Coordinates of C-alpha atoms in Angstrom, one line a residue:
X255 CA 183.5 91.9 144.6
X256 CA 187.3 92.2 144.4
X257 CA 188.6 92.8 148.0
X258 CA 192.2 92.8 149.3
X259 CA 191.8 91.6 152.9
X260 CA 195.5 91.4 154.0
X261 CA 197.7 94.5 153.7
X262 CA 200.4 96.4 155.7
X263 CA 201.5 100.0 156.1
X264 CA 204.6 101.7 157.6
X265 CA 202.9 101.3 161.0
X266 CA 204.2 97.8 161.1
X267 CA 206.7 96.3 158.6
X268 CA 205.3 97.9 155.4
X269 CA 206.9 100.9 153.8
X270 CA 203.9 102.7 152.4
X271 CA 201.5 105.3 153.9
X272 CA 197.8 104.8 154.4
X273 CA 197.3 107.4 151.7
X274 CA 199.3 105.3 149.2
X275 CA 197.1 102.2 150.1
X276 CA 193.9 104.2 149.5
X277 CA 194.9 105.8 146.2
X278 CA 196.4 102.6 144.9
X279 CA 193.4 100.5 145.9
X280 CA 191.0 103.0 144.2
X281 CA 193.2 103.0 141.1
X282 CA 193.1 99.2 140.9
X283 CA 189.3 99.1 141.4
X284 CA 189.3 97.2 144.6
X285 CA 185.9 96.9 146.3
X286 CA 187.3 96.6 149.9
X287 CA 190.6 97.1 151.5
X288 CA 191.5 95.7 155.0
X289 CA 194.6 97.2 156.7
X290 CA 196.0 94.3 158.8
X291 CA 199.2 95.6 160.3
X292 CA 201.1 93.3 162.6
X293 CA 199.9 93.5 166.2
X294 CA 198.7 97.1 166.0
X295 CA 195.8 99.3 164.7
X296 CA 197.7 102.6 164.4
X297 CA 197.1 102.7 160.7
X298 CA 193.4 101.9 161.2
X299 CA 193.2 104.8 163.6
X300 CA 194.7 107.1 161.1
X301 CA 192.2 106.0 158.4
X302 CA 189.3 106.3 160.8
X303 CA 190.3 109.9 161.7
X304 CA 190.3 111.1 158.1
X305 CA 187.5 109.0 156.4
X306 CA 183.7 109.3 156.9
X307 CA 181.9 106.5 158.5
X308 CA 180.2 104.2 156.0
X309 CA 176.7 105.2 157.0
X310 CA 177.5 108.9 156.8
X311 CA 178.7 108.8 153.2
X312 CA 176.1 110.3 150.9
X313 CA 177.8 109.5 147.6
X314 CA 178.7 106.2 146.1
X315 CA 182.0 105.0 147.6
X316 CA 185.1 104.4 145.5
X317 CA 186.3 101.9 148.1
X318 CA 185.2 100.5 151.5
X319 CA 188.0 100.3 154.1
X320 CA 187.8 97.6 156.8
X321 CA 189.6 97.5 160.2
X322 CA 192.0 94.6 160.6
X323 CA 195.1 93.3 162.3
X324 CA 197.5 90.4 161.9
X325 CA 198.5 88.8 165.2
X326 CA 201.6 86.7 165.6
X327 CA 201.0 83.5 167.6
X328 CA 203.0 80.5 168.9
X329 CA 201.7 77.1 167.8
X330 CA 203.9 74.2 169.0
X331 CA 207.0 76.4 168.8
X332 CA 206.2 77.8 165.3
X333 CA 205.2 81.3 164.5
X334 CA 201.7 81.4 163.0
X335 CA 199.8 84.5 161.8
X336 CA 196.1 85.1 162.4
X337 CA 194.4 87.9 160.5
X338 CA 191.4 89.5 162.3
X339 CA 188.7 91.5 160.3
X340 CA 187.2 93.7 163.0
X341 CA 184.0 95.4 163.8
X342 CA 185.2 97.2 167.0
X343 CA 189.0 97.6 166.7
X344 CA 189.2 99.5 170.0
X345 CA 187.7 96.6 172.0
X346 CA 189.5 96.5 175.4
X347 CA 190.4 92.8 175.3
X348 CA 192.0 93.2 171.8
X349 CA 193.8 96.3 172.8
X350 CA 195.2 94.6 175.9
X351 CA 196.6 91.8 173.8
X352 CA 198.0 94.1 171.2
X353 CA 199.7 96.2 173.9
X354 CA 201.3 93.0 175.3
X355 CA 202.4 91.9 171.8
X356 CA 204.0 95.3 171.1
X357 CA 205.9 95.2 174.4
X358 CA 207.2 91.8 173.5
X359 CA 208.4 93.2 170.2
X360 CA 210.1 96.1 172.0
X361 CA 211.9 93.7 174.4
X362 CA 212.9 91.4 171.5
X363 CA 214.4 94.4 169.6
X364 CA 216.3 95.5 172.7
X365 CA 217.8 92.0 173.0
X366 CA 218.8 92.0 169.3
X367 CA 220.3 95.5 169.8
X368 CA 222.4 94.1 172.7
X369 CA 223.6 91.2 170.6
X370 CA 224.5 93.4 167.7
X371 CA 226.4 95.7 170.0
X372 CA 228.4 92.7 171.3
X373 CA 229.3 92.1 167.6
X374 CA 230.4 95.7 167.2
X375 CA 227.3 97.0 165.5
X376 CA 225.6 99.9 167.4
X377 CA 222.7 102.3 166.7
X378 CA 219.8 99.9 166.2
X379 CA 217.8 101.3 169.1
X380 CA 218.1 104.9 167.9
X381 CA 217.2 103.9 164.3
X382 CA 214.1 102.1 165.6
X383 CA 213.0 105.0 167.8
X384 CA 212.9 107.2 164.7
X385 CA 210.5 105.0 162.8
X386 CA 206.7 105.6 162.8
X387 CA 206.1 101.8 163.3
X388 CA 204.0 100.8 166.4
X389 CA 205.0 97.2 165.9
X390 CA 208.7 96.6 165.6
X391 CA 209.9 93.6 163.6
X392 CA 213.1 91.9 162.6
X393 CA 212.5 93.4 159.1
X394 CA 213.2 96.8 160.6
X395 CA 216.5 95.5 162.0
X396 CA 217.3 94.0 158.6
X397 CA 216.7 97.4 157.0
X398 CA 219.1 99.0 159.5
X399 CA 221.8 96.5 158.8
X400 CA 221.5 97.1 155.1
X401 CA 221.4 100.9 155.5
X402 CA 224.5 100.9 157.7
X403 CA 226.4 98.8 155.1
X404 CA 226.7 95.7 157.3
X405 CA 224.8 93.5 154.8
X406 CA 224.2 93.9 151.1
X407 CA 220.5 93.0 151.3
X408 CA 217.8 91.9 153.8
X409 CA 218.3 88.2 152.9
X410 CA 221.9 88.4 154.0
X411 CA 220.9 90.4 157.1
X412 CA 218.6 87.6 158.2
X413 CA 221.0 84.8 157.4
X414 CA 224.0 86.4 159.1
X415 CA 222.3 88.0 162.1
X416 CA 218.5 87.7 162.5
X417 CA 217.4 84.2 161.6
X418 CA 217.7 81.2 164.0
X419 CA 221.4 80.6 163.3
X420 CA 222.3 84.3 163.1
X421 CA 224.6 86.1 165.5
X422 CA 221.9 88.3 166.9
X423 CA 218.9 85.9 166.8
X424 CA 216.4 86.3 169.7
X425 CA 213.4 84.0 169.9
X426 CA 210.0 85.5 170.0
X427 CA 207.4 85.0 172.8
X428 CA 204.1 85.4 171.1
X429 CA 200.6 84.8 172.4
X430 CA 198.8 81.5 171.8
X431 CA 196.5 80.7 168.9
X432 CA 193.6 80.6 171.3
X433 CA 194.4 84.0 172.8
X434 CA 194.6 85.6 169.4
X435 CA 191.3 84.2 168.2
X436 CA 189.5 85.2 171.4
X437 CA 190.8 88.7 171.2
X438 CA 189.6 89.0 167.6
X439 CA 186.2 87.6 168.7
X440 CA 186.0 90.2 171.4
X441 CA 186.2 92.9 168.7
X442 CA 183.3 91.3 166.8
X443 CA 185.8 90.0 164.3
X444 CA 186.4 87.1 162.1
X445 CA 189.6 85.1 162.7
X446 CA 191.4 84.1 159.5
X447 CA 194.4 81.8 159.3
X448 CA 197.0 83.7 157.2
X449 CA 198.8 82.2 154.2
X450 CA 198.7 78.6 155.4
X451 CA 201.0 77.2 152.7
X452 CA 203.9 79.4 153.8
X453 CA 204.5 77.6 157.1
X454 CA 207.1 74.8 157.1
X455 CA 204.6 72.1 157.7
X456 CA 203.9 68.7 156.2
X457 CA 200.3 68.1 155.1
X458 CA 199.6 66.1 158.3
X459 CA 200.9 69.0 160.5
X460 CA 199.1 71.6 158.5
X461 CA 195.9 69.6 159.0
X462 CA 196.7 69.5 162.8
X463 CA 197.2 73.3 162.8
X464 CA 193.8 73.8 161.0
X465 CA 192.2 71.5 163.5
X466 CA 193.5 73.5 166.5
X467 CA 192.6 76.7 164.8
X468 CA 189.1 75.6 164.3
X469 CA 188.8 74.4 167.9
X470 CA 190.1 77.8 169.1
X471 CA 187.2 79.4 167.2
X472 CA 188.8 80.3 163.9
X473 CA 186.3 80.7 161.1
X474 CA 188.2 81.3 157.9
X475 CA 191.5 80.7 156.1
X476 CA 193.3 82.5 153.2
X477 CA 193.0 80.4 150.1
X478 CA 194.3 83.0 147.7
X479 CA 197.4 85.2 148.1
X480 CA 200.5 86.4 146.3
X481 CA 202.7 83.8 144.6
X482 CA 200.4 80.9 145.5
X483 CA 200.9 77.9 143.3
X484 CA 197.7 76.6 141.6
X485 CA 198.2 73.2 143.0
X486 CA 198.7 74.6 146.5
X487 CA 195.6 76.7 146.1
X488 CA 193.6 73.6 145.2
X489 CA 194.9 71.8 148.3
X490 CA 193.9 74.8 150.5
X491 CA 190.4 74.8 149.1
X492 CA 190.2 71.1 149.9
X493 CA 191.4 71.7 153.5
X494 CA 189.0 74.6 153.9
X495 CA 186.1 72.3 153.0
X496 CA 187.5 69.5 155.3
X497 CA 187.6 71.9 158.3
X498 CA 184.6 74.0 157.4
X499 CA 186.5 77.2 157.1
X500 CA 185.4 80.1 155.0
X501 CA 187.6 81.5 152.2
X502 CA 189.5 84.7 152.4
X503 CA 192.0 86.4 150.1
X504 CA 194.6 89.1 150.1
X505 CA 197.9 90.2 148.7
X506 CA 199.9 90.5 152.0
X507 CA 201.1 93.7 150.5
X508 CA 204.1 95.4 152.3
X509 CA 205.9 97.6 149.8
X510 CA 205.7 99.0 146.3
X511 CA 209.3 98.0 145.8
X512 CA 208.6 94.3 145.9
X513 CA 208.5 92.6 142.5
X514 CA 206.6 89.5 143.7
X515 CA 203.5 91.2 145.0
X516 CA 201.4 94.3 144.6
X517 CA 198.2 95.6 146.2
X518 CA 195.3 93.5 144.9
X519 CA 197.7 91.1 143.2
X520 CA 196.6 87.5 143.9
X521 CA 194.5 84.8 142.1
X522 CA 190.8 85.6 142.1
X523 CA 188.5 83.2 143.8
X524 CA 186.6 80.9 141.4
X525 CA 182.8 81.1 141.4
X526 CA 182.6 77.8 143.3
X527 CA 184.9 79.2 146.0
X528 CA 183.0 82.5 146.3
X529 CA 180.0 80.5 147.6
X530 CA 181.9 80.1 150.8
X531 CA 183.8 83.4 150.7
X532 CA 184.3 85.4 153.9
X533 CA 181.9 88.1 152.7
X534 CA 179.1 85.6 153.0
X535 CA 179.8 85.4 156.7
X536 CA 177.0 86.6 159.0
X537 CA 179.4 89.1 160.7
X538 CA 180.6 90.6 157.4
X539 CA 177.8 93.1 157.1
X540 CA 178.5 94.5 160.6
X541 CA 182.3 94.7 159.9
X542 CA 181.6 96.5 156.6
X543 CA 179.1 98.8 158.2
X544 CA 181.7 99.7 160.9
X545 CA 184.2 100.5 158.2
X546 CA 184.9 103.7 156.3
X547 CA 184.0 104.8 152.8
X548 CA 186.5 106.5 150.4
X549 CA 184.8 109.0 148.1
X550 CA 186.4 111.4 145.7
X551 CA 185.9 114.2 148.2
X552 CA 187.4 112.3 151.1
X553 CA 190.4 111.1 149.0
X554 CA 191.1 114.6 147.9
X555 CA 191.2 115.8 151.5
X556 CA 193.2 112.8 152.8
X557 CA 196.6 114.0 154.1
X558 CA 199.9 113.0 152.5

């Protein structure tokens, strides 16, 4: 079992197509791939349209694709991400929340556009409208600033314009941790706290976050992902045990251009950690069964 349970496509802030994700995952020998775009399932819908249902596939699959999403939440004024691995991605309660999240993103981008215009930079709205993304992010605005020659790279774009002290910063208004977990539960899903070590939290505050996540109904946390320090991984495994959270893993892949990560690139779980891996969860079989299989025939027919 070598799954990548946290990936992104061009339907949120990734740069690659769903076909790229499939072909690369197969080439790397992954067992499962979960597409977890930010606050949208547009990529999942595309995959579902072109791949056979798992129980309809006669031949041995090259890869099993799972439906997922990554929801942005507010926790004590800090943006936290919760990955949902889903059995029923079209569940009404989840779709209602994702629609609200996408509208918040549209409004935030409009406010950023206004601030950029006040600073003499125009055209963001038109650039965003031309994108396939269903969930607009500050990363898209950063790409625009670089493409238009206003910043030499995305880091400068965030520092000068989009981060908290930037000229065009606009605070987000995300849903609560509890709302995100409940929406994932409504879709028969498993709620997973994404990349816990990346939040600017002390050990005490991270423990408080995990406590609140568990109380909200969260059931798992990522303990292995790209660029994770071995000592940090050890600490995450200790915290997972302390809060009785199952272990998940994923690359958080966004683009083939990044040097720090790649699809399927993250430390594998040790045998001791696999005992509590998310694929041991009672819901896993249902989520897997609701997924899609990639076969040689379906991959050959999958559109570019």
